[in-house]
PDB file of C-alpha atoms in Angstrom:
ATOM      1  CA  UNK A   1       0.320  -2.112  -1.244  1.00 47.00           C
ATOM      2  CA  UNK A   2      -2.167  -1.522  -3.359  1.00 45.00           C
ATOM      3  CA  UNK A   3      -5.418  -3.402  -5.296  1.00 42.00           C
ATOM      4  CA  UNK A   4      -7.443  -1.620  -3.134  1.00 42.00           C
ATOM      5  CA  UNK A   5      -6.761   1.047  -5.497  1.00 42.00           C
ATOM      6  CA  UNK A   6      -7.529  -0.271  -8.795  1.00 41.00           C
ATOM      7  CA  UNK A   7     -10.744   0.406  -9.583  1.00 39.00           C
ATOM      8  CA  UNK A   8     -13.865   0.397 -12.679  1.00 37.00           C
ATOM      9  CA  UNK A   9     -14.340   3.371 -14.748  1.00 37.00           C
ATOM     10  CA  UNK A  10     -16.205   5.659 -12.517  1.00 40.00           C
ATOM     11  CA  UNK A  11     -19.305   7.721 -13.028  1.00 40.00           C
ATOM     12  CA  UNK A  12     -18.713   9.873 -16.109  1.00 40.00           C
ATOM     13  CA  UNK A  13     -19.000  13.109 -13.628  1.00 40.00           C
ATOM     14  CA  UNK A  14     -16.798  11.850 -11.090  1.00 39.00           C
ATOM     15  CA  UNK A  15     -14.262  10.968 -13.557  1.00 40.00           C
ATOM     16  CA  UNK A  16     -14.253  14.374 -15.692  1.00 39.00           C
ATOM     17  CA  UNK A  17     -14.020  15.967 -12.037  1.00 39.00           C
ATOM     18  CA  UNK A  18     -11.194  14.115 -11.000  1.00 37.00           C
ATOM     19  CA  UNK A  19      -9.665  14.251 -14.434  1.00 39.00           C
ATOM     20  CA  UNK A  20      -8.536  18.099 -13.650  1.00 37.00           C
ATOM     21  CA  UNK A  21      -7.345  17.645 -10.182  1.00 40.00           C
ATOM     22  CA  UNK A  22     -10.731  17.427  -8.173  1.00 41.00           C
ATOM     23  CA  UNK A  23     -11.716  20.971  -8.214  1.00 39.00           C
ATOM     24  CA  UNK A  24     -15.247  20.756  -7.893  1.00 40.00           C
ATOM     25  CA  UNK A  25     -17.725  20.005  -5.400  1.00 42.00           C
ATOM     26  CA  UNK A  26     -18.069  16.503  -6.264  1.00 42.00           C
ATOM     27  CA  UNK A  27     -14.673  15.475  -6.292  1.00 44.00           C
ATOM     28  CA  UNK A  28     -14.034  17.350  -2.645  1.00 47.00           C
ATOM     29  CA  UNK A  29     -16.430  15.341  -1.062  1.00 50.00           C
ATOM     30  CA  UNK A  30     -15.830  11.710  -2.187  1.00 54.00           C
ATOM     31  CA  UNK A  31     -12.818   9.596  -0.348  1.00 58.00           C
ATOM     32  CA  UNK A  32     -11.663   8.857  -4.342  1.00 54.00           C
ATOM     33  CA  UNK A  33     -11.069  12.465  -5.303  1.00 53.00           C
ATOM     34  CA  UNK A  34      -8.382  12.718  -2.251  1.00 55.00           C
ATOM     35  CA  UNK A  35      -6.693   9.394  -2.457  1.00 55.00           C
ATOM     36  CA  UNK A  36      -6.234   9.520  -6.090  1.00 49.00           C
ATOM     37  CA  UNK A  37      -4.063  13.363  -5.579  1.00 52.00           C
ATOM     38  CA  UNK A  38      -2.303  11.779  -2.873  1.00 51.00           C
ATOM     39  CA  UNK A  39      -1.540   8.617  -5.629  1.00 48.00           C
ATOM     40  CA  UNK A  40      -0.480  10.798  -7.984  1.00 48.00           C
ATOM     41  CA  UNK A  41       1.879  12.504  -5.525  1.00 48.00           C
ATOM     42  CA  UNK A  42       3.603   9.589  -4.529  1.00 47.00           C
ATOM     43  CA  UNK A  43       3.932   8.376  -8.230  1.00 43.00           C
ATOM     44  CA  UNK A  44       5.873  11.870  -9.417  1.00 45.00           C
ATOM     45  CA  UNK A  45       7.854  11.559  -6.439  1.00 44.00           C
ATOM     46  CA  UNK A  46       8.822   8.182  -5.928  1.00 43.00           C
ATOM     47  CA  UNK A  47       9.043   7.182  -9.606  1.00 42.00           C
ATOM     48  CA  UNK A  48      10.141  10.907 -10.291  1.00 41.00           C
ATOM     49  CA  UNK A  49       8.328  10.059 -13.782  1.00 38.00           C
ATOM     50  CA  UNK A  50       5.422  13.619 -13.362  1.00 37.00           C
ATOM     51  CA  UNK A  51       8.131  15.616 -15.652  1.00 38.00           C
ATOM     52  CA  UNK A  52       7.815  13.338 -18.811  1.00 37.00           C
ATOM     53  CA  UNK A  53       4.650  12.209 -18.761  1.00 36.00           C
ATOM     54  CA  UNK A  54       2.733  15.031 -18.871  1.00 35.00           C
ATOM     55  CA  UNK A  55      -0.152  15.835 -16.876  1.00 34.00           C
ATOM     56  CA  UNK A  56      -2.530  14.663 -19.243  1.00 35.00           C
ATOM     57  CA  UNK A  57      -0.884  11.204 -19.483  1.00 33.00           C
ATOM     58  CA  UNK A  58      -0.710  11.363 -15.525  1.00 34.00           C
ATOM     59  CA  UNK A  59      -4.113  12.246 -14.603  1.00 37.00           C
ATOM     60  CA  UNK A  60      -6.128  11.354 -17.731  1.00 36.00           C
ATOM     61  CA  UNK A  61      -8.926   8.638 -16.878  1.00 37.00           C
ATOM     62  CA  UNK A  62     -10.563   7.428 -13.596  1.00 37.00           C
ATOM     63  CA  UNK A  63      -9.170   7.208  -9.942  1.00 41.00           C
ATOM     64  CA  UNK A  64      -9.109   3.632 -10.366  1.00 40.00           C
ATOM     65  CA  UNK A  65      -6.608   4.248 -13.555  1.00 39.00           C
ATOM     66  CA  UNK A  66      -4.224   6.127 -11.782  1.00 44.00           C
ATOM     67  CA  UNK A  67      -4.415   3.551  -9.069  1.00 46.00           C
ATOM     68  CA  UNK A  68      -3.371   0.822 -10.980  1.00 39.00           C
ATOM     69  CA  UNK A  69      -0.915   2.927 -12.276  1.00 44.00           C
ATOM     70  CA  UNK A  70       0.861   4.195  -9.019  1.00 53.00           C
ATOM     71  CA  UNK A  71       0.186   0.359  -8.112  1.00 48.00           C
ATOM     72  CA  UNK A  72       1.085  -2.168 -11.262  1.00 46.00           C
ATOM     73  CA  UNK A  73       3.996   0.573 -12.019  1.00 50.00           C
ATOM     74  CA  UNK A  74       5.718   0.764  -8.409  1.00 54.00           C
ATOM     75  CA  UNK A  75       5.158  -2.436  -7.059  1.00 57.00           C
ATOM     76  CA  UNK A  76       4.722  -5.376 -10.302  1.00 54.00           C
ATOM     77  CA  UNK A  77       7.603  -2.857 -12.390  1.00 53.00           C
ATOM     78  CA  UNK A  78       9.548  -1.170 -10.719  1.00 57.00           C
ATOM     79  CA  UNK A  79      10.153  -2.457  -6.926  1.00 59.00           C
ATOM     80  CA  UNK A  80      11.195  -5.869  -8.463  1.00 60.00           C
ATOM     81  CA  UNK A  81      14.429  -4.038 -10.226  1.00 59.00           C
ATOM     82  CA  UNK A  82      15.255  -2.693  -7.095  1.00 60.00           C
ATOM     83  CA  UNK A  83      15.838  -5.990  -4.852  1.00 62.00           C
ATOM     84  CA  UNK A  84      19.499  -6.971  -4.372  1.00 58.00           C
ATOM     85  CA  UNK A  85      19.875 -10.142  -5.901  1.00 58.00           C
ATOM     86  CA  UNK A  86      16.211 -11.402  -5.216  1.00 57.00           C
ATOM     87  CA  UNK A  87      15.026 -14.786  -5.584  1.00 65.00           C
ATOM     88  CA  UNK A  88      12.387 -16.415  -7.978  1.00 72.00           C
ATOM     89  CA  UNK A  89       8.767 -16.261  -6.915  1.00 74.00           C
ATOM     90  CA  UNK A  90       6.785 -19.740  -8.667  1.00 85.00           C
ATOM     91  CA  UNK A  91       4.539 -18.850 -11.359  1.00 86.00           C
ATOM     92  CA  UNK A  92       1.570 -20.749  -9.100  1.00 87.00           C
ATOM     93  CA  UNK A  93       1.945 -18.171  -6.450  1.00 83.00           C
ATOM     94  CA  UNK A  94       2.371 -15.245  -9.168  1.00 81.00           C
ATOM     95  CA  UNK A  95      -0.649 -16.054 -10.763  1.00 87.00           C
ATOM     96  CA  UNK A  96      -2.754 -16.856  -7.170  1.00 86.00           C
ATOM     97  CA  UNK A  97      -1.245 -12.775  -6.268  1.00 82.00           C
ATOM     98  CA  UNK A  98      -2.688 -11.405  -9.635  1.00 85.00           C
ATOM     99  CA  UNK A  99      -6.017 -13.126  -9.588  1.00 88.00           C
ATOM    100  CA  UNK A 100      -6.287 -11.520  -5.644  1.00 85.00           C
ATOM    101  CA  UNK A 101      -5.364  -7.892  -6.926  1.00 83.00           C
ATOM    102  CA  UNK A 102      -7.758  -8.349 -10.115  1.00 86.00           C
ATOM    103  CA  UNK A 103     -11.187  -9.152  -8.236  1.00 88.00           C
ATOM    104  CA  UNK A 104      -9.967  -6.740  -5.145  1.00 85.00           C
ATOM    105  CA  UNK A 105      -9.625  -4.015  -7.374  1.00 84.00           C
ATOM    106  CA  UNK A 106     -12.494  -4.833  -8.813  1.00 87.00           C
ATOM    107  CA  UNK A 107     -14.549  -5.366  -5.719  1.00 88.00           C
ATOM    108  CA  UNK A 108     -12.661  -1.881  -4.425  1.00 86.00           C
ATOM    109  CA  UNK A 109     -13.850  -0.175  -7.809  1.00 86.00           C
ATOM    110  CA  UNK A 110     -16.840  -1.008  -8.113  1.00 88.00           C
ATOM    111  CA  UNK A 111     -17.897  -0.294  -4.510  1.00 88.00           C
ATOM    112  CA  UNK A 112     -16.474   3.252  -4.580  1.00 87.00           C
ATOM    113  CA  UNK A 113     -17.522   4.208  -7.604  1.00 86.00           C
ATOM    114  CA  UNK A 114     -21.396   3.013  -7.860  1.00 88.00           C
ATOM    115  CA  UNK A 115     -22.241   1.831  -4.709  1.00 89.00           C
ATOM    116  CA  UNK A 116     -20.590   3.748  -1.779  1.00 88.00           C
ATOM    117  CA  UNK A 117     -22.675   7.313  -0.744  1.00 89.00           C
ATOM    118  CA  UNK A 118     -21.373  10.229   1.518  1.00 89.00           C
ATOM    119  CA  UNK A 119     -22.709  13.492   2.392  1.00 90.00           C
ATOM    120  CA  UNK A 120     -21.301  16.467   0.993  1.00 89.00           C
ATOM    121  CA  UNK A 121     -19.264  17.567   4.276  1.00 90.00           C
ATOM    122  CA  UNK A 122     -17.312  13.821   4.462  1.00 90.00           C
ATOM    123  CA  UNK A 123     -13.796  14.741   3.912  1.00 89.00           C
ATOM    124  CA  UNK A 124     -14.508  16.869   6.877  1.00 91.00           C
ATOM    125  CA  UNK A 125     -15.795  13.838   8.875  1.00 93.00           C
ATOM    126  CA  UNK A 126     -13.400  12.584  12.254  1.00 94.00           C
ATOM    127  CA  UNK A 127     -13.439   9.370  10.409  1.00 94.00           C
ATOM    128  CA  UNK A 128     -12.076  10.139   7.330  1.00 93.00           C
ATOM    129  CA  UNK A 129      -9.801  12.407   8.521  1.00 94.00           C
ATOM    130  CA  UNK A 130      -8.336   9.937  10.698  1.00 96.00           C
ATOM    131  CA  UNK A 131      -8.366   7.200   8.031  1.00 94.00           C
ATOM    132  CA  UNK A 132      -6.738   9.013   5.437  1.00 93.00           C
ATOM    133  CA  UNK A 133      -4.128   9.884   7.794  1.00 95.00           C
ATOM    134  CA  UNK A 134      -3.235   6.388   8.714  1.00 95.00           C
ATOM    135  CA  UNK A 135      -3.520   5.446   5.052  1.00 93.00           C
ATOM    136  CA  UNK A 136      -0.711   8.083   4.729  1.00 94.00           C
ATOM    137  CA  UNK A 137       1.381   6.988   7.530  1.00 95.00           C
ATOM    138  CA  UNK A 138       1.403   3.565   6.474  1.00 94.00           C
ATOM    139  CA  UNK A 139       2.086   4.112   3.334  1.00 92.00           C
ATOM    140  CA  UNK A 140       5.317   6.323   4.605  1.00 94.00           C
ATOM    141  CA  UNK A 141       6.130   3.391   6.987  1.00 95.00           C
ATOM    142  CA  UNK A 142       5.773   0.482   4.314  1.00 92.00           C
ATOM    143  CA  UNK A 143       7.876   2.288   1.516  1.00 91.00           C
ATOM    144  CA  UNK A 144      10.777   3.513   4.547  1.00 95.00           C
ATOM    145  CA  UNK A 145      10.774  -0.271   5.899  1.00 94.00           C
ATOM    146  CA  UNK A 146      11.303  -1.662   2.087  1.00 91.00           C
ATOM    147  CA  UNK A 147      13.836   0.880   1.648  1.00 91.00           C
ATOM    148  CA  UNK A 148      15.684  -0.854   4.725  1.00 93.00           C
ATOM    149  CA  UNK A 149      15.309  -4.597   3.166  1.00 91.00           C
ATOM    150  CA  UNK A 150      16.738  -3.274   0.228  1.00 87.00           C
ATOM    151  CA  UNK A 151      19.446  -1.921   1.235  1.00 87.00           C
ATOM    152  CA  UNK A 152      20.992  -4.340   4.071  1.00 88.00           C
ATOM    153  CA  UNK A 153      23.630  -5.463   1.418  1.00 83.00           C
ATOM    154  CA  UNK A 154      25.811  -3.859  -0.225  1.00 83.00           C
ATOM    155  CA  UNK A 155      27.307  -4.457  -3.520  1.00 80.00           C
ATOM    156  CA  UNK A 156      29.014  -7.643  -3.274  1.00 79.00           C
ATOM    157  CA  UNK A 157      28.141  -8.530  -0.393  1.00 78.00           C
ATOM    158  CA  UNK A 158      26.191 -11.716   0.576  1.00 78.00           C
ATOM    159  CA  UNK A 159      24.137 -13.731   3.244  1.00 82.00           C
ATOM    160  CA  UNK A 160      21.522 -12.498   6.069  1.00 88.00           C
ATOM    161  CA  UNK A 161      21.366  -8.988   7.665  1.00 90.00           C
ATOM    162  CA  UNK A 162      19.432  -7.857  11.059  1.00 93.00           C
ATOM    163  CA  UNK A 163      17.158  -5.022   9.793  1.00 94.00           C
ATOM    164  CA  UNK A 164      17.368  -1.810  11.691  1.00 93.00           C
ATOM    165  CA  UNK A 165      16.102   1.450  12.345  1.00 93.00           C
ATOM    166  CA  UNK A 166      12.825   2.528  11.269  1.00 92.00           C
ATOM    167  CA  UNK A 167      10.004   0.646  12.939  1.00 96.00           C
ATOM    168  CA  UNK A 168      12.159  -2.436  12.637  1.00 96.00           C
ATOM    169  CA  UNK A 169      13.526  -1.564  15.996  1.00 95.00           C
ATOM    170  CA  UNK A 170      10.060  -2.471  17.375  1.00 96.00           C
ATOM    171  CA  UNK A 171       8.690  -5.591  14.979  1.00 96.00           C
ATOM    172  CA  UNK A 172      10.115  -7.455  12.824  1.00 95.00           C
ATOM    173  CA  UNK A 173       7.509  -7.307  10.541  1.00 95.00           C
ATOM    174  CA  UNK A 174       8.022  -3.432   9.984  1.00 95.00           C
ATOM    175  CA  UNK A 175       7.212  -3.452   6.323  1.00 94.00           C
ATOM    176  CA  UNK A 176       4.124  -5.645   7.038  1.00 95.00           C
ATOM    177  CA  UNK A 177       2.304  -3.153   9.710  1.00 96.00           C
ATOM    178  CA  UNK A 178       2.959  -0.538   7.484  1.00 95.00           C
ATOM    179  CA  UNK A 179       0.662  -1.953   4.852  1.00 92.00           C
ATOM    180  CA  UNK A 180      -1.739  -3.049   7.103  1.00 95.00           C
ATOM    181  CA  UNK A 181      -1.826   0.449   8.758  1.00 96.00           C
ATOM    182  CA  UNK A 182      -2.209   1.886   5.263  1.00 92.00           C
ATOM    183  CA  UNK A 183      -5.341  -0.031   4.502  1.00 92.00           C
ATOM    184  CA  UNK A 184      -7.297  -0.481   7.644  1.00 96.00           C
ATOM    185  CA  UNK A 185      -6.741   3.745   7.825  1.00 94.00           C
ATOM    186  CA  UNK A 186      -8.499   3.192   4.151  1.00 92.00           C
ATOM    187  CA  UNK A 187     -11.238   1.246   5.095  1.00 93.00           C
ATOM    188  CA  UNK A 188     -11.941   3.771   8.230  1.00 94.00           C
ATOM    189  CA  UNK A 189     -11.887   6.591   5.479  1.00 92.00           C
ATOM    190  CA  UNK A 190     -13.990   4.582   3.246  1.00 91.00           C
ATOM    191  CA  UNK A 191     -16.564   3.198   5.484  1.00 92.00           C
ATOM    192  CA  UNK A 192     -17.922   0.139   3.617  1.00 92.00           C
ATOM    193  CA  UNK A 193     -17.514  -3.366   4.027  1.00 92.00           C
ATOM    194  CA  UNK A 194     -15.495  -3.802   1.147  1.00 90.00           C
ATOM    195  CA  UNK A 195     -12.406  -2.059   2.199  1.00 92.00           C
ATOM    196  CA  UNK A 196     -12.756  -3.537   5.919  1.00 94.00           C
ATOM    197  CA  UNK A 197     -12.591  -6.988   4.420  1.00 92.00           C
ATOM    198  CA  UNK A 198      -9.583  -5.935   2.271  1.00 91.00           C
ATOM    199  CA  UNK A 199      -8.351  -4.823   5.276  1.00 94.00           C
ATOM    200  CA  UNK A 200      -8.964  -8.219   7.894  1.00 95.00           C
ATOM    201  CA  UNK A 201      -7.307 -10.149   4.565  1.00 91.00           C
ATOM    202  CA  UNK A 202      -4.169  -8.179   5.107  1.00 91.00           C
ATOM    203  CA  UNK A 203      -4.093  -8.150   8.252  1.00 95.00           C
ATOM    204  CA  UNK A 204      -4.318 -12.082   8.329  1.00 94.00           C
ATOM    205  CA  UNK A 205      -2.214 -12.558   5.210  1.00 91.00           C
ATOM    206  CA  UNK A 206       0.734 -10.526   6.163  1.00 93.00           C
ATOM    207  CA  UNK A 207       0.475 -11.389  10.465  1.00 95.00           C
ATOM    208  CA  UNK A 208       1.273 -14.992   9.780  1.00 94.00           C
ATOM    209  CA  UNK A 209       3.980 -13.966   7.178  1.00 93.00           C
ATOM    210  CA  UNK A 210       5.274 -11.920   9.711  1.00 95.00           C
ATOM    211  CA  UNK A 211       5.171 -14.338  12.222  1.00 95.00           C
ATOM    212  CA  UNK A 212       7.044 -16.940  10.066  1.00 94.00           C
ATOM    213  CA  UNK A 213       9.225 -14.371   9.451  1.00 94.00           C
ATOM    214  CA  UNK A 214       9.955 -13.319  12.962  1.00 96.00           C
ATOM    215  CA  UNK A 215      10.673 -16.913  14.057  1.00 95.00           C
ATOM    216  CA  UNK A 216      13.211 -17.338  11.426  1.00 95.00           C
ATOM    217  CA  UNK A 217      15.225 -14.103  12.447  1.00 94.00           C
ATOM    218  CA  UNK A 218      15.194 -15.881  16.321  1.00 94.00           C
ATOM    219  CA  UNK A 219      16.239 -19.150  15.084  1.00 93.00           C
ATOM    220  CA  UNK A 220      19.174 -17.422  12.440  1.00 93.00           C
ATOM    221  CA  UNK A 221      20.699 -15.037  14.521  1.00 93.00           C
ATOM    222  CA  UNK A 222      21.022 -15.345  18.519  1.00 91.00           C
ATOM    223  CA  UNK A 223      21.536 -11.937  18.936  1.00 92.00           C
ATOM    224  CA  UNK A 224      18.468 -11.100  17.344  1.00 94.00           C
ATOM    225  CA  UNK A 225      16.613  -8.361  19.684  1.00 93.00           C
ATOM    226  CA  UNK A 226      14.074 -10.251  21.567  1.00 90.00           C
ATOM    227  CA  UNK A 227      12.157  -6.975  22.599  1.00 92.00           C
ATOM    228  CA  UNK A 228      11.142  -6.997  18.947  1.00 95.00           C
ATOM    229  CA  UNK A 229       7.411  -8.118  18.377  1.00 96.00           C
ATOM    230  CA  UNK A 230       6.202  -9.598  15.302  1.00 96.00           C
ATOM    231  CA  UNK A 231       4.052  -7.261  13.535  1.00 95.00           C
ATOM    232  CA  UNK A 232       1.877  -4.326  15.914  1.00 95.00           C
ATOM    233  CA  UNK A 233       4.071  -2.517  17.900  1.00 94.00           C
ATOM    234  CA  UNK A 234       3.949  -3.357  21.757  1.00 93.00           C
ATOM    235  CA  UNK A 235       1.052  -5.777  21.116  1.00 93.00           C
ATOM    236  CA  UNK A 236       1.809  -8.850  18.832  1.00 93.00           C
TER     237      UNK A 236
END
């Protein structure tokens, strides 16, 4: 869920403004300044980490620091340890992952911070309103749905589970829409062609993973809801 947020060093101002929590005009009116607080957030409170390290450790350095932070630290450290009994991913398909996260950052990064321009009133903009409220929704959707994988066996127990509740009861590929919620609503608050292509690769990526995924749950289980579409809700 997340190279879209690793990111270059910034512009020294943009940096020393978002540094301190964004309280100047600079940092109130560029999409970076608001996504990084909302990082931060869900760092302190998912990894429950905001107590020992410190705000300085926390917030010190550019939005595209924390990013990788909230991102390499949730997802590549700590989600891992929290599958049940999870199986080996190849070291081919590790390494094809990182290389993808490493120039998307990148090409996130550097387009945000030295390329990307918005007038002083644009976190008051329909658009990034909107965006940054899907980005938040998805985000709340894709961490809820993994919290349902996770926890479909108990201890001891073994074999395949149906997932429920949540916006599994509508796709099958609940955790899947929620990321690609999350970043389309962060291209739309973003506005440049950088984050929409981030956002058509997830979409692709993930909608045929969820589709292979899908037809395995019809094939394993015959009770398997069949009202249940494969990734967007009451479309595909």
């Amino acid at each position: 869920m997340g190279a879209a947020r690793a990111a270059l060093t910034p512009r020294p101002d943009l940096a020393r403004c978002l540094r301190w929590g964004g309280h100047c005009r600079l940092a109130q009116s560029h999409p970076a300044g608001l996504f990084h607080r909302a990082l931060c957030t869900e760092v302190r409170r998912d990894l429950r980490w905001g107590s020992r390290l410190g705000r300085e450790e926390l917030l010190s350095g550019s939005p595209g620091k924390q990013g990788t932070l909230a991102v390499v630290t949730g997802e590549a450290l700590i989600f891992p340890f929290l599958i049940r009994e999870g199986k080996p991913t190849p070291f081919f398909t590790f390494v094809l992952a990182l290389l993808f996260c490493v120039y998307n950052g990148y090409l996130q990064g550097r387009s945000l911070s030295n390329y990307a321009k918005y007038p002083s009133g644009w976190l008051k903009d329909p658009r990034f309103i909107t965006g940054f409220i899907g980005w938040l929704i998805g985000m709340a959707v894709n961490i809820h749905s993994d919290h349902i994988l996770r926890n479909l066996r108990k201890p001891g127990e073994t074999g395949y589970k149906i997932p429920r509740g949540g916006m599994f009861e509508y796709v099958s590929g609940a955790n899947f829409f929620g990321e690609i919620l999350e970043w389309f609503g962060f291209a739309l608050a973003c506005c440049t062609i950088e984050s929409l292509a981030f956002a058509l690769c997830t979409l692709f990526i993930l909608g045929s993973r969820a589709k292979q995924h899908h037809q395995w749950y019809l094939e394993k289980f015959e009770d398997y809801p069949k009202n249940r579409k494969i990734v967007i809700p009451f479309v595909y």
